[in-house]
mmCIF file of C-alpha atoms and ligand atoms in Angstrom:
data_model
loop_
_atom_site.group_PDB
_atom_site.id
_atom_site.type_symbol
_atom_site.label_atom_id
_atom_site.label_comp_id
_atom_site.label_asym_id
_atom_site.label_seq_id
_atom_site.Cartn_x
_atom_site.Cartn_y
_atom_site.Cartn_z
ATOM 1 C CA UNK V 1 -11.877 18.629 23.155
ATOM 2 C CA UNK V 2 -9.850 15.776 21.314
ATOM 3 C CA UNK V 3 -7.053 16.729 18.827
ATOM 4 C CA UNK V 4 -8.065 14.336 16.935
ATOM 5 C CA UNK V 5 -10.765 11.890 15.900
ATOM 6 C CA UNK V 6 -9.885 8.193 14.681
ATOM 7 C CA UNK V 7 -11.561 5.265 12.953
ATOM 8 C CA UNK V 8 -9.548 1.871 13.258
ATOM 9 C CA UNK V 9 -11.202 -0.439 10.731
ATOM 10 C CA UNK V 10 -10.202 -3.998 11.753
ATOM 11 C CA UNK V 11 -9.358 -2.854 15.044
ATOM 12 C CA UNK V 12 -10.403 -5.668 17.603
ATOM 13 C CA UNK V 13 -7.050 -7.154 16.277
ATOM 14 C CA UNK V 14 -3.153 -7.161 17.649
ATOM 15 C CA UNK V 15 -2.280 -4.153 16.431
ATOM 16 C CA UNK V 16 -5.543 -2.204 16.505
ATOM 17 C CA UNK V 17 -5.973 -2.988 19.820
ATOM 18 C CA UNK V 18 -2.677 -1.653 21.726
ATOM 19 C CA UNK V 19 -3.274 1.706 19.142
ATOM 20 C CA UNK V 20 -7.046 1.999 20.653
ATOM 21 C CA UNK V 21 -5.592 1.602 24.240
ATOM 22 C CA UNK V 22 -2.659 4.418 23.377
ATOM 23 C CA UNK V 23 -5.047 6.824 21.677
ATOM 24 C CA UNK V 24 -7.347 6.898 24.541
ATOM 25 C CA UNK V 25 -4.706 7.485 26.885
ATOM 26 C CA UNK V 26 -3.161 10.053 24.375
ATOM 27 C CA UNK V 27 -6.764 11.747 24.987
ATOM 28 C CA UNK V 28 -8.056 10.949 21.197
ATOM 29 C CA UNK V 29 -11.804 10.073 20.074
ATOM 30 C CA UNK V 30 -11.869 6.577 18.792
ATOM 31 C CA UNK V 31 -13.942 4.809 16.863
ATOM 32 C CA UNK V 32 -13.211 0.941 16.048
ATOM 33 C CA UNK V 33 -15.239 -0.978 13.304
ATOM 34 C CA UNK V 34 -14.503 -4.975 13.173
ATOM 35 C CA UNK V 35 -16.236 -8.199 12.520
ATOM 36 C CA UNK V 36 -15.640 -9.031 16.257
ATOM 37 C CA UNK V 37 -14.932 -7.436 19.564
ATOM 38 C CA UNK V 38 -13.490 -10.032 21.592
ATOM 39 C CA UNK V 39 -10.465 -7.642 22.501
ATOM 40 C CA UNK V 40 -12.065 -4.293 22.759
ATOM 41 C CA UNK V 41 -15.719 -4.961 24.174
ATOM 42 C CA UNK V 42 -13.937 -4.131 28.025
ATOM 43 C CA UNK V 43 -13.190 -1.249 27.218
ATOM 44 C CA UNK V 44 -15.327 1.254 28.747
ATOM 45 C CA UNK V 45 -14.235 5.137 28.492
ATOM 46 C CA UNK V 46 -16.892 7.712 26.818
ATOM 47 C CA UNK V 47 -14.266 8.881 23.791
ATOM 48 C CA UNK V 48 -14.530 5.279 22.764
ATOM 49 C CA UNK V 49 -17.343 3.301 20.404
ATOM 50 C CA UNK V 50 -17.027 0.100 18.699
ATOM 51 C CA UNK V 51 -19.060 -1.703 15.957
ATOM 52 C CA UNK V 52 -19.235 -4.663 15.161
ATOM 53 C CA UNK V 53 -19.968 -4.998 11.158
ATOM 54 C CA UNK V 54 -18.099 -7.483 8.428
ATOM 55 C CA UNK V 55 -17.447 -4.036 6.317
ATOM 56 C CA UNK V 56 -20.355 -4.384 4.161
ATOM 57 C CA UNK V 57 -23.226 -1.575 6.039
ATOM 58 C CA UNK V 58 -21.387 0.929 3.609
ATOM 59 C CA UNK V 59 -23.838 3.659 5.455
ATOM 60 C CA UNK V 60 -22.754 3.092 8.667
ATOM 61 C CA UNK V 61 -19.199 3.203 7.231
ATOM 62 C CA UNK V 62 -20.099 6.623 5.582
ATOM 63 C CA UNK V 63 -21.355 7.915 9.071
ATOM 64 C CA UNK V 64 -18.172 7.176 10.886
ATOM 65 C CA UNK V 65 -15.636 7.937 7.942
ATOM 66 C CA UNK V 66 -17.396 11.395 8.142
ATOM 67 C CA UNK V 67 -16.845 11.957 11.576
ATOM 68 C CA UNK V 68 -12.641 11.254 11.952
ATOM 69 C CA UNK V 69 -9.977 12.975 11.228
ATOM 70 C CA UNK V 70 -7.999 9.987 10.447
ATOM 71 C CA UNK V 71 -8.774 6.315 9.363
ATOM 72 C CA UNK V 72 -6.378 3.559 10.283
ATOM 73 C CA UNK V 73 -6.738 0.252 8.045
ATOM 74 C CA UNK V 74 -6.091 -2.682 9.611
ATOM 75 C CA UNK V 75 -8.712 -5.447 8.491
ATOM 76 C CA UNK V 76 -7.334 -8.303 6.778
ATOM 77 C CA UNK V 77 -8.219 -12.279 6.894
ATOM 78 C CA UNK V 78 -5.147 -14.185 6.091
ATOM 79 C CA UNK V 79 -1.033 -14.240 7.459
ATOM 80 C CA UNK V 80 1.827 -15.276 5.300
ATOM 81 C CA UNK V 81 1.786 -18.657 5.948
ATOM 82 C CA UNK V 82 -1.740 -19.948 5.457
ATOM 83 C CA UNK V 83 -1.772 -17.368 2.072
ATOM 84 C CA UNK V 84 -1.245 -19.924 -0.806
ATOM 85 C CA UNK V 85 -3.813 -22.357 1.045
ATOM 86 C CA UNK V 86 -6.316 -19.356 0.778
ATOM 87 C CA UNK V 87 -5.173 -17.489 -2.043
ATOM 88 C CA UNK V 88 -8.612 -15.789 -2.800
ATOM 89 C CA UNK V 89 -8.954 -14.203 0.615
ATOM 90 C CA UNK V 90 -6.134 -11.909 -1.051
ATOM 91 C CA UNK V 91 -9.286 -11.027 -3.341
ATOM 92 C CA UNK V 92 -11.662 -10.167 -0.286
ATOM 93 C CA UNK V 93 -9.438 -8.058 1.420
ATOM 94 C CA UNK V 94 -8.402 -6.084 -1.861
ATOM 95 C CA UNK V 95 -12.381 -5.924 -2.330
ATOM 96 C CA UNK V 96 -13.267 -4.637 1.300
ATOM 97 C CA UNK V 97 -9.993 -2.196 0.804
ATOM 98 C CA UNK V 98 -11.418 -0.882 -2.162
ATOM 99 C CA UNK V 99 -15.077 -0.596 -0.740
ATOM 100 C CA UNK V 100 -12.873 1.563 1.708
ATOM 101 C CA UNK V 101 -11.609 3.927 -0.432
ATOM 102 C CA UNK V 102 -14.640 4.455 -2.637
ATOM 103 C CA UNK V 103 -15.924 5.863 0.696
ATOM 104 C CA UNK V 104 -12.822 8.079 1.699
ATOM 105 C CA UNK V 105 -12.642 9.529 -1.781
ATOM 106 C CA UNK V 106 -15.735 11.611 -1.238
ATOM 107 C CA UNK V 107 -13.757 13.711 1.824
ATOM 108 C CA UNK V 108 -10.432 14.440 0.758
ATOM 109 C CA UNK V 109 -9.655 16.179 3.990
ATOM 110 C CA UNK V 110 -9.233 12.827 5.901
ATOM 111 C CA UNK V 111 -5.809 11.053 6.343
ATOM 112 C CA UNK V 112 -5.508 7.549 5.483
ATOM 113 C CA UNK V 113 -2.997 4.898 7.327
ATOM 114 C CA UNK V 114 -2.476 1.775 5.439
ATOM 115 C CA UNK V 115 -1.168 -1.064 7.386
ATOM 116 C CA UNK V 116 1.494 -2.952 5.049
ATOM 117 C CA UNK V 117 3.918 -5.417 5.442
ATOM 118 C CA UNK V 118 7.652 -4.579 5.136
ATOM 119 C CA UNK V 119 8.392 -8.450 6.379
ATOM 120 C CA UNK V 120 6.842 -9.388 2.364
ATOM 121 C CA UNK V 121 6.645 -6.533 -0.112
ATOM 122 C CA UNK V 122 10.384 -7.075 -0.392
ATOM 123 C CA UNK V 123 10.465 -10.219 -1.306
ATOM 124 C CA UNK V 124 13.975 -11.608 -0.657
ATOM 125 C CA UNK V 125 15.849 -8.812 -0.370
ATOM 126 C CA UNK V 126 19.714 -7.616 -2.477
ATOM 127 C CA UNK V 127 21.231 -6.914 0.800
ATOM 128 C CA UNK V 128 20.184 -5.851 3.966
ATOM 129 C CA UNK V 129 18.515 -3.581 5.265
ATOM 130 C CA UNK V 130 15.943 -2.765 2.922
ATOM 131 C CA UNK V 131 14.549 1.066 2.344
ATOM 132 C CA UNK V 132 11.627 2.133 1.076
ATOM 133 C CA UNK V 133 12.685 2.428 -2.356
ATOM 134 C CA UNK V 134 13.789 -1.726 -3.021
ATOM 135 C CA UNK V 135 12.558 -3.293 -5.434
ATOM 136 C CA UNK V 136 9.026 -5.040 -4.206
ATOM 137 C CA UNK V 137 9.355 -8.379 -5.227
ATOM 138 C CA UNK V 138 6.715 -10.850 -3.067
ATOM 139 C CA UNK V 139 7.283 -14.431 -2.697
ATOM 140 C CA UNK V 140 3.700 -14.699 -0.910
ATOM 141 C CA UNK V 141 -0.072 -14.280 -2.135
ATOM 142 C CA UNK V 142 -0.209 -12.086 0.820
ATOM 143 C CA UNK V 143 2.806 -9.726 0.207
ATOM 144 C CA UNK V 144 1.461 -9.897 -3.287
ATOM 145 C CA UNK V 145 -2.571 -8.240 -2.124
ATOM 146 C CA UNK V 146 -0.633 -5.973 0.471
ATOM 147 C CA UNK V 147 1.430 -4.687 -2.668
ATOM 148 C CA UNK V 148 -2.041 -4.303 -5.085
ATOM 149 C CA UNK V 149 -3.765 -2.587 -1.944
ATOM 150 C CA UNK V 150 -0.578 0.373 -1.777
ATOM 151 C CA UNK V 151 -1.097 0.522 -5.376
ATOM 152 C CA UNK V 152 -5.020 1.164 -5.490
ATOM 153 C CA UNK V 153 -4.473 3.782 -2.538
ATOM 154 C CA UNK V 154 -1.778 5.469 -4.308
ATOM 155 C CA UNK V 155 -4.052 5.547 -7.410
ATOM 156 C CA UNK V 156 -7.110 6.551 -5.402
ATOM 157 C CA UNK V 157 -4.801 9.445 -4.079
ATOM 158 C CA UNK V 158 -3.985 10.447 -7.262
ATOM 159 C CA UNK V 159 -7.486 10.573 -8.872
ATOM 160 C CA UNK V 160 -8.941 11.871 -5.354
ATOM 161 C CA UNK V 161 -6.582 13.700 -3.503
ATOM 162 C CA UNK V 162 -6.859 11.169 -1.095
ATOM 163 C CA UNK V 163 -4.296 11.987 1.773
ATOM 164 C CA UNK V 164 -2.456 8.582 3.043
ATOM 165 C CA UNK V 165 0.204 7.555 4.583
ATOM 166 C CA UNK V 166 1.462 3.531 3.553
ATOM 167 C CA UNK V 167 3.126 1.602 6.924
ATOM 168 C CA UNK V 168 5.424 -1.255 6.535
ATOM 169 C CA UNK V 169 5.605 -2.783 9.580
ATOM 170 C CA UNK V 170 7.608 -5.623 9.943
ATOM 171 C CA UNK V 171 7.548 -8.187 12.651
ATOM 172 C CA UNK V 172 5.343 -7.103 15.757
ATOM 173 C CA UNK V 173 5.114 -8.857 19.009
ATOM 174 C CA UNK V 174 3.915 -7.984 22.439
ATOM 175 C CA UNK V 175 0.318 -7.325 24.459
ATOM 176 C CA UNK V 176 -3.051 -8.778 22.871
ATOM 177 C CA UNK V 177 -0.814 -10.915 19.946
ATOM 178 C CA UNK V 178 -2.866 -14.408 20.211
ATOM 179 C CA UNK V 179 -0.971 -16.906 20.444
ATOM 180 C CA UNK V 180 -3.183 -18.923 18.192
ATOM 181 C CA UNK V 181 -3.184 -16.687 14.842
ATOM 182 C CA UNK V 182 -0.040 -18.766 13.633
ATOM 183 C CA UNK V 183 1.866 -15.065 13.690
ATOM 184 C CA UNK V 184 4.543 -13.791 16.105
ATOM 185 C CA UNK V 185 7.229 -16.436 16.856
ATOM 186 C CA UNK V 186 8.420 -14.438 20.224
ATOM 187 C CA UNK V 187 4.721 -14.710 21.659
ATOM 188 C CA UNK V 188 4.177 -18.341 20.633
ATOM 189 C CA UNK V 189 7.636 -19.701 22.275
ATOM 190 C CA UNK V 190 6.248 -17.684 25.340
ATOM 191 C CA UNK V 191 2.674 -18.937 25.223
ATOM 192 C CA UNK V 192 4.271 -22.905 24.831
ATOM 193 C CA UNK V 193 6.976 -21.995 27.480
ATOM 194 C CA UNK V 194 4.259 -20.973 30.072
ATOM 195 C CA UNK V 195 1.765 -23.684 29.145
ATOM 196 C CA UNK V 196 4.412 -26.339 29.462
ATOM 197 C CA UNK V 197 3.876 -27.479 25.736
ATOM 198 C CA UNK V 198 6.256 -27.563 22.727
ATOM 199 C CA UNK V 199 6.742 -25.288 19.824
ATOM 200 C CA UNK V 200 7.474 -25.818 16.319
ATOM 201 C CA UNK V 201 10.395 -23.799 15.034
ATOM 202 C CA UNK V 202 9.802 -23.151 11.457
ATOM 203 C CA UNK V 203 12.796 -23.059 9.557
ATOM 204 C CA UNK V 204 16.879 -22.754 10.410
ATOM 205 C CA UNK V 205 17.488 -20.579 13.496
ATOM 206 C CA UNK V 206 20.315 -19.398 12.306
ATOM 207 C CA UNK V 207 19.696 -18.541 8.979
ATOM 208 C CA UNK V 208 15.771 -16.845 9.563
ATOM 209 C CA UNK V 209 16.600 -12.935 10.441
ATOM 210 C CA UNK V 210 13.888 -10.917 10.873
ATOM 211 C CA UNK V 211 13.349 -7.040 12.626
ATOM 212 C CA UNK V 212 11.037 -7.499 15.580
ATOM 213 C CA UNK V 213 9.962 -4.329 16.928
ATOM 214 C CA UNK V 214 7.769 -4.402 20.439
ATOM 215 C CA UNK V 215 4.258 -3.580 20.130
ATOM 216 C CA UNK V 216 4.336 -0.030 21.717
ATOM 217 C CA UNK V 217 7.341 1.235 19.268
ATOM 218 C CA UNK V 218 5.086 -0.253 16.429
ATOM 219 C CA UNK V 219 2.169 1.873 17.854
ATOM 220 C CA UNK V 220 3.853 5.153 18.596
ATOM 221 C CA UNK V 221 5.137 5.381 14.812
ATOM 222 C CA UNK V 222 1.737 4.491 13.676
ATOM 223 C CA UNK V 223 0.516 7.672 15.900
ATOM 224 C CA UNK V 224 3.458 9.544 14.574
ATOM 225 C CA UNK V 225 2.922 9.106 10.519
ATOM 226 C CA UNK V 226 -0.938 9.787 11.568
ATOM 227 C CA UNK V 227 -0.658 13.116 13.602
ATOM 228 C CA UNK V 228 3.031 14.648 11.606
ATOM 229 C CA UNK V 229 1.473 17.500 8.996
ATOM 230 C CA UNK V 230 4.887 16.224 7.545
ATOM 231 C CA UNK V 231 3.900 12.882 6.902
ATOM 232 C CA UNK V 232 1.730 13.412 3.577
ATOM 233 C CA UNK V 233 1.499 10.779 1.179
ATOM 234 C CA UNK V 234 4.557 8.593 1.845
ATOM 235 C CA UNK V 235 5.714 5.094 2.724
ATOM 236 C CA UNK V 236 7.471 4.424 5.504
ATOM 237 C CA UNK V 237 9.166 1.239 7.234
ATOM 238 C CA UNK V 238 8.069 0.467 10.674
ATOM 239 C CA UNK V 239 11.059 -1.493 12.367
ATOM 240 C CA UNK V 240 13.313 -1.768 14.866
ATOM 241 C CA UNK V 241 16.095 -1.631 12.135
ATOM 242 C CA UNK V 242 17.844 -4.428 13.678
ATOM 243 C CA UNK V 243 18.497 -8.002 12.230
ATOM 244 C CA UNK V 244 17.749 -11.101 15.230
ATOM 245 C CA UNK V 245 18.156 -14.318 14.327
ATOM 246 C CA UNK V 246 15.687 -17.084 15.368
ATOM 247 C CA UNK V 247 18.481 -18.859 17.331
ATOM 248 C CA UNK V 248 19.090 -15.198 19.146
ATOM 249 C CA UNK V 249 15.282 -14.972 19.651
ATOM 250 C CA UNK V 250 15.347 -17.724 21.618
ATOM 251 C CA UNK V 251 18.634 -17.600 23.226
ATOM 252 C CA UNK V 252 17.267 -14.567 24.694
ATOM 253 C CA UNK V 253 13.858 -15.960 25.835
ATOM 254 C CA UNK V 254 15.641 -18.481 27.740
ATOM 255 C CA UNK V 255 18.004 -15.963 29.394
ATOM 256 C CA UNK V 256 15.204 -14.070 30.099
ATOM 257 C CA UNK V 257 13.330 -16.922 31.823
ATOM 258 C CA UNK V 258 16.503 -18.305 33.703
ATOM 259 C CA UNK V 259 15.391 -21.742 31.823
ATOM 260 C CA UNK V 260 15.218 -24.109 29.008
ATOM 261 C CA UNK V 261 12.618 -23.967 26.099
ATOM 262 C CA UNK V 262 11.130 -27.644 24.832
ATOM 263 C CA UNK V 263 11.521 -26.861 20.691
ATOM 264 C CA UNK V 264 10.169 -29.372 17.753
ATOM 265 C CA UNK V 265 11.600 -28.339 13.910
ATOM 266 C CA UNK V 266 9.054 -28.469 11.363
ATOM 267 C CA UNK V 267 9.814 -27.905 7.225
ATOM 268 C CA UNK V 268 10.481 -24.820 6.250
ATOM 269 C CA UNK V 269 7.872 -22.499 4.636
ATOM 270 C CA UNK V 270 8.657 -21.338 1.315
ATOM 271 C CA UNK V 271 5.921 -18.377 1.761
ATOM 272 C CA UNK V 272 8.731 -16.680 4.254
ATOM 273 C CA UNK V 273 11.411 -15.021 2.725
ATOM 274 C CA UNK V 274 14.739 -15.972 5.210
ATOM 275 C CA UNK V 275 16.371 -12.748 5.814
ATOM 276 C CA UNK V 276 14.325 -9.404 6.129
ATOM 277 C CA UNK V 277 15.776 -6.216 8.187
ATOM 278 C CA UNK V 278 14.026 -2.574 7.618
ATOM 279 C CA UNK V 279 16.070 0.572 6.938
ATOM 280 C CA UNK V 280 14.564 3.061 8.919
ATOM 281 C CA UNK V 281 16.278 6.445 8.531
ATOM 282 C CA UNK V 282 13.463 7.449 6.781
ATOM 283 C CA UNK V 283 10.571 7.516 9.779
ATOM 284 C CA UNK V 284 13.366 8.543 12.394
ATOM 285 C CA UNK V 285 14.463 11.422 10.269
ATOM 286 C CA UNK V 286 10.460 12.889 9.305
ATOM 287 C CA UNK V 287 8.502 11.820 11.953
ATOM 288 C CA UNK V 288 10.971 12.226 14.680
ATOM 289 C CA UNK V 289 10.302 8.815 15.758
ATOM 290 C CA UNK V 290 12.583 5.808 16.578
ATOM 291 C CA UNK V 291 12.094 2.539 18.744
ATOM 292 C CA UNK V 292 12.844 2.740 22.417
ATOM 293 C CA UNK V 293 11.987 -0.636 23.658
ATOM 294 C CA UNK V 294 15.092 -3.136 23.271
ATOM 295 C CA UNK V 295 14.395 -7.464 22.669
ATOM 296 C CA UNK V 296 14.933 -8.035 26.459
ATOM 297 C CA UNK V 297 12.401 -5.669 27.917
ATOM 298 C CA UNK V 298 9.698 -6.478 24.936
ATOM 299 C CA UNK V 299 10.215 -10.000 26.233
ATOM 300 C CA UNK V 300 9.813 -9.286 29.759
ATOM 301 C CA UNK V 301 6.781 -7.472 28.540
ATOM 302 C CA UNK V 302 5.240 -10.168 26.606
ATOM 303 C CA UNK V 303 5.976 -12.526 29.175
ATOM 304 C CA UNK V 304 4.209 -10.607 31.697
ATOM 305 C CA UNK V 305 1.154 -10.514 28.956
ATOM 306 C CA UNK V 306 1.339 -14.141 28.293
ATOM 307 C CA UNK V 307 0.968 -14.910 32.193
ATOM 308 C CA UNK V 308 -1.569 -12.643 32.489
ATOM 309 C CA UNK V 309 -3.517 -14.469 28.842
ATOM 310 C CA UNK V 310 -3.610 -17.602 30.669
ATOM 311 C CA UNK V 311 -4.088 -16.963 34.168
ATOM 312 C CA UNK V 312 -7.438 -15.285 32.399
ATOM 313 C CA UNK V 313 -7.948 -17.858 30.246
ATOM 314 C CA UNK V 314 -7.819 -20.831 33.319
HETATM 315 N N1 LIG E 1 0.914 -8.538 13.078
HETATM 316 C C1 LIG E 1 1.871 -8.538 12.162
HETATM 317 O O1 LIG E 1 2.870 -9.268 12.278
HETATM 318 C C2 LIG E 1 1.783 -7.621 10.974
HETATM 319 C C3 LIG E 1 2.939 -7.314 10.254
HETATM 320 C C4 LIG E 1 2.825 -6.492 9.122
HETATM 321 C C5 LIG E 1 1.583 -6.007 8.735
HETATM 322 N N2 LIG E 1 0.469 -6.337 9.441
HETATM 323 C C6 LIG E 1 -0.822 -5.854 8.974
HETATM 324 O O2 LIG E 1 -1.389 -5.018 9.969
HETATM 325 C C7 LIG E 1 -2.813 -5.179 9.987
HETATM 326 C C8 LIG E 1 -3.280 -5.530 11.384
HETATM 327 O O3 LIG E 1 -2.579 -6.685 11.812
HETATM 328 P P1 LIG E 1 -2.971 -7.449 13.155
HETATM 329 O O4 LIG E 1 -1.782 -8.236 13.546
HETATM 330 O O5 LIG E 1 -3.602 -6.519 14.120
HETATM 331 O O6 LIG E 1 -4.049 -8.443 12.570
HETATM 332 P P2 LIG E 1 -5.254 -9.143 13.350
HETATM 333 O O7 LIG E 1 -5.597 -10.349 12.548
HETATM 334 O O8 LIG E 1 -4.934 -9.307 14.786
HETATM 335 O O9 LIG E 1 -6.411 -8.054 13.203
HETATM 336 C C9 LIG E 1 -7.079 -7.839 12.000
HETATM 337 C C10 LIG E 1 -8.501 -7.500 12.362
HETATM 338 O O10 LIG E 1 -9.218 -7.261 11.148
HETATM 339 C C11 LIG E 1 -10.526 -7.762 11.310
HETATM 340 N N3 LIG E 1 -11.094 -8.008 9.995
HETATM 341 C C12 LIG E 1 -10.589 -8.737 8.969
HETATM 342 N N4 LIG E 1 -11.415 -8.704 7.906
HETATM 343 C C13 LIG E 1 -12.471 -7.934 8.280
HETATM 344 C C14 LIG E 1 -13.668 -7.515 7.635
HETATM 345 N N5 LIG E 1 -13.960 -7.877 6.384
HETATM 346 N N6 LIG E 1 -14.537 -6.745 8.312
HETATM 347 C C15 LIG E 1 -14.278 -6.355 9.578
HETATM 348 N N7 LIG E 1 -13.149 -6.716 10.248
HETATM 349 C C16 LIG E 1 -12.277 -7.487 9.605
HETATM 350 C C17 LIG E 1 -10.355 -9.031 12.119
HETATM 351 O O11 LIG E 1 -11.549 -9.390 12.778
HETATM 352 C C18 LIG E 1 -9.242 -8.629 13.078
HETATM 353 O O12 LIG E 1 -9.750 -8.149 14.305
HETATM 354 C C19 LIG E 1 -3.133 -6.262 8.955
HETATM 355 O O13 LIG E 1 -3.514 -5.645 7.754
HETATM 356 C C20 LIG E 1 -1.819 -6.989 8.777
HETATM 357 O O14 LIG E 1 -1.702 -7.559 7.489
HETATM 358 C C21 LIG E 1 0.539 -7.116 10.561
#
């Protein structure tokens, strides 16, 4: 019998995917509710069941919010960059969020995981790095709806009892990342790299810092926050804690490939704040968790994945 039973809503994505292929291994039930399946439709194991539903059957929602232990949210429509193009998807995510909770609210006894983004609620931050308790200042309309969705789960837990846990994760990369979403530099120089195409840098190499953590880390502090009786209504950063620069990025792609990478420099984004690093002291010290995977073996990793994407993909 499982420890635990889990609902990943939005969880044919990146990150939902490499959590579903962890928790099964980690022996969990899983359930995974998503507009598509493209990612998780292979998998075949009997603790596993996947819908496929746009978040609006709010019974069959219901049904499986009933039967977990703990809901992981993950859905959302839109990434930093394309944000101000699309500026009301902010408003359907915040809506199917919401939908969410109005749900959850009626058993109390589940634990909620919010995905957040610690790479935009920051804004551009004082100094570096940046704990849980800086000021939240986004420069994005998508820092900006992850921001309004902490603060209608921290008033739904308030009214509710609703028990949640908020996850600001800041820049994943690894296994199942596509390399079309427009997210995930580290993937992307990869993808072009092994496709013998160019990529567009966006922005100065040297001055964009950001705290990539490899997919697996991201996942096992995810499991972490979720499974800790410790871990009870807080925020935490989900990092590596360690500032790379873009130029370091790919000064270590092309030592890991023994070769040179074909780069193009496009206009800088003014959506993307330039520096962002995540204090972490906070998930190490009451989760017991802390990253094990360092930038050269996550890009070994993700090469290996991006071989394998295309060799599929042929
Ligand atoms: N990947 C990152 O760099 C990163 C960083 C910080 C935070 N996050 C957050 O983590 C979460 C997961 O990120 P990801 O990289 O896996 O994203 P993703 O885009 O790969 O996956 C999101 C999934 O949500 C689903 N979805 C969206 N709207 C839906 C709806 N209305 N109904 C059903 N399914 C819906 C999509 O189909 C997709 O499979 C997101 O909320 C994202 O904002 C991601």
């Amino acid at each position: 019998m499982s420890k635990f039973t889990y609902l990943l809503i939005g969880g044919n994505g990146f990150i939902g995917t490499n959590l579903i292929y962890k928790l099964l291994d980690n022996k969990r039930e899983v359930y995974c509710i998503d507009a598509f399946d493209s990612n998780t439709k292979s998998i075949q194991n009997k603790h596993f069941k996947s819908y496929i539903d746009d978040l609006t059957d709010v019974n069959l929602l219901k049904q499986l919010v009933k039967k977990s232990d703990i809901i992981i949210f993950l859905a959302s429509s839109s990434h930093v960059r394309n944000s101000s193009e699309a500026i009301l998807i902010e408003i359907d995510n915040i809506e199917c969020f919401i939908n969410t909770l109005d749900i959850i609210k009626q058993y109390p006894d589940k634990k909620l995981i919010y995905a957040s983004s610690g790479g935009t609620v920051y804004g551009e931050p004082e100094a570096i790095p940046v704990s849980e308790n800086h000021c939240l200042n986004p420069i994005s309309p998508y820092g900006i709806g992850k921001i309004t969705m902490e603060q209608f789960l921290k008033y739904y837990a308030s009214k509710y009892g609703i028990n949640y846990v908020i996850c600001r994760y800041s820049n994943p990369y690894g296994k199942y990342q596509s390399p079309f979403s427009g997210v995930g530099v580290i993937n992307k120089l990869l993808y072009d790299y092994n496709n013998n195409t160019e990529t567009n840098i966006v922005g100065n190499p040297d001055e964009s810092i950001r705290d990539y953590i490899y997919i697996s880390d991201l996942v096992d502090a995810t499991i972490a926050v979720a499974e800790a009786d410790s871990c009870k209504n807080e925020i935490f950063n989900v990092g590596s804690g360690e500032g790379t620069s873009l130029n370091q990025i790919i000064n270590e792609i092309k030592a890991v490939l023994n070769d040179d990478l074909k780069l193009n420099s496009e206009k800088f984004g003014n959506e993307n704040v330039s520096k962002i690093v995540l204090d972490i002291t906070k998930i190490k010290k009451i989760a017991g968790w802390k990253p094990k995977i360092s930038l050269k073996k996550g890009i070994k990793l993700n090469n290996e994945y991006i071989k394998e994407f295309l060799e599929k993909n042929k």
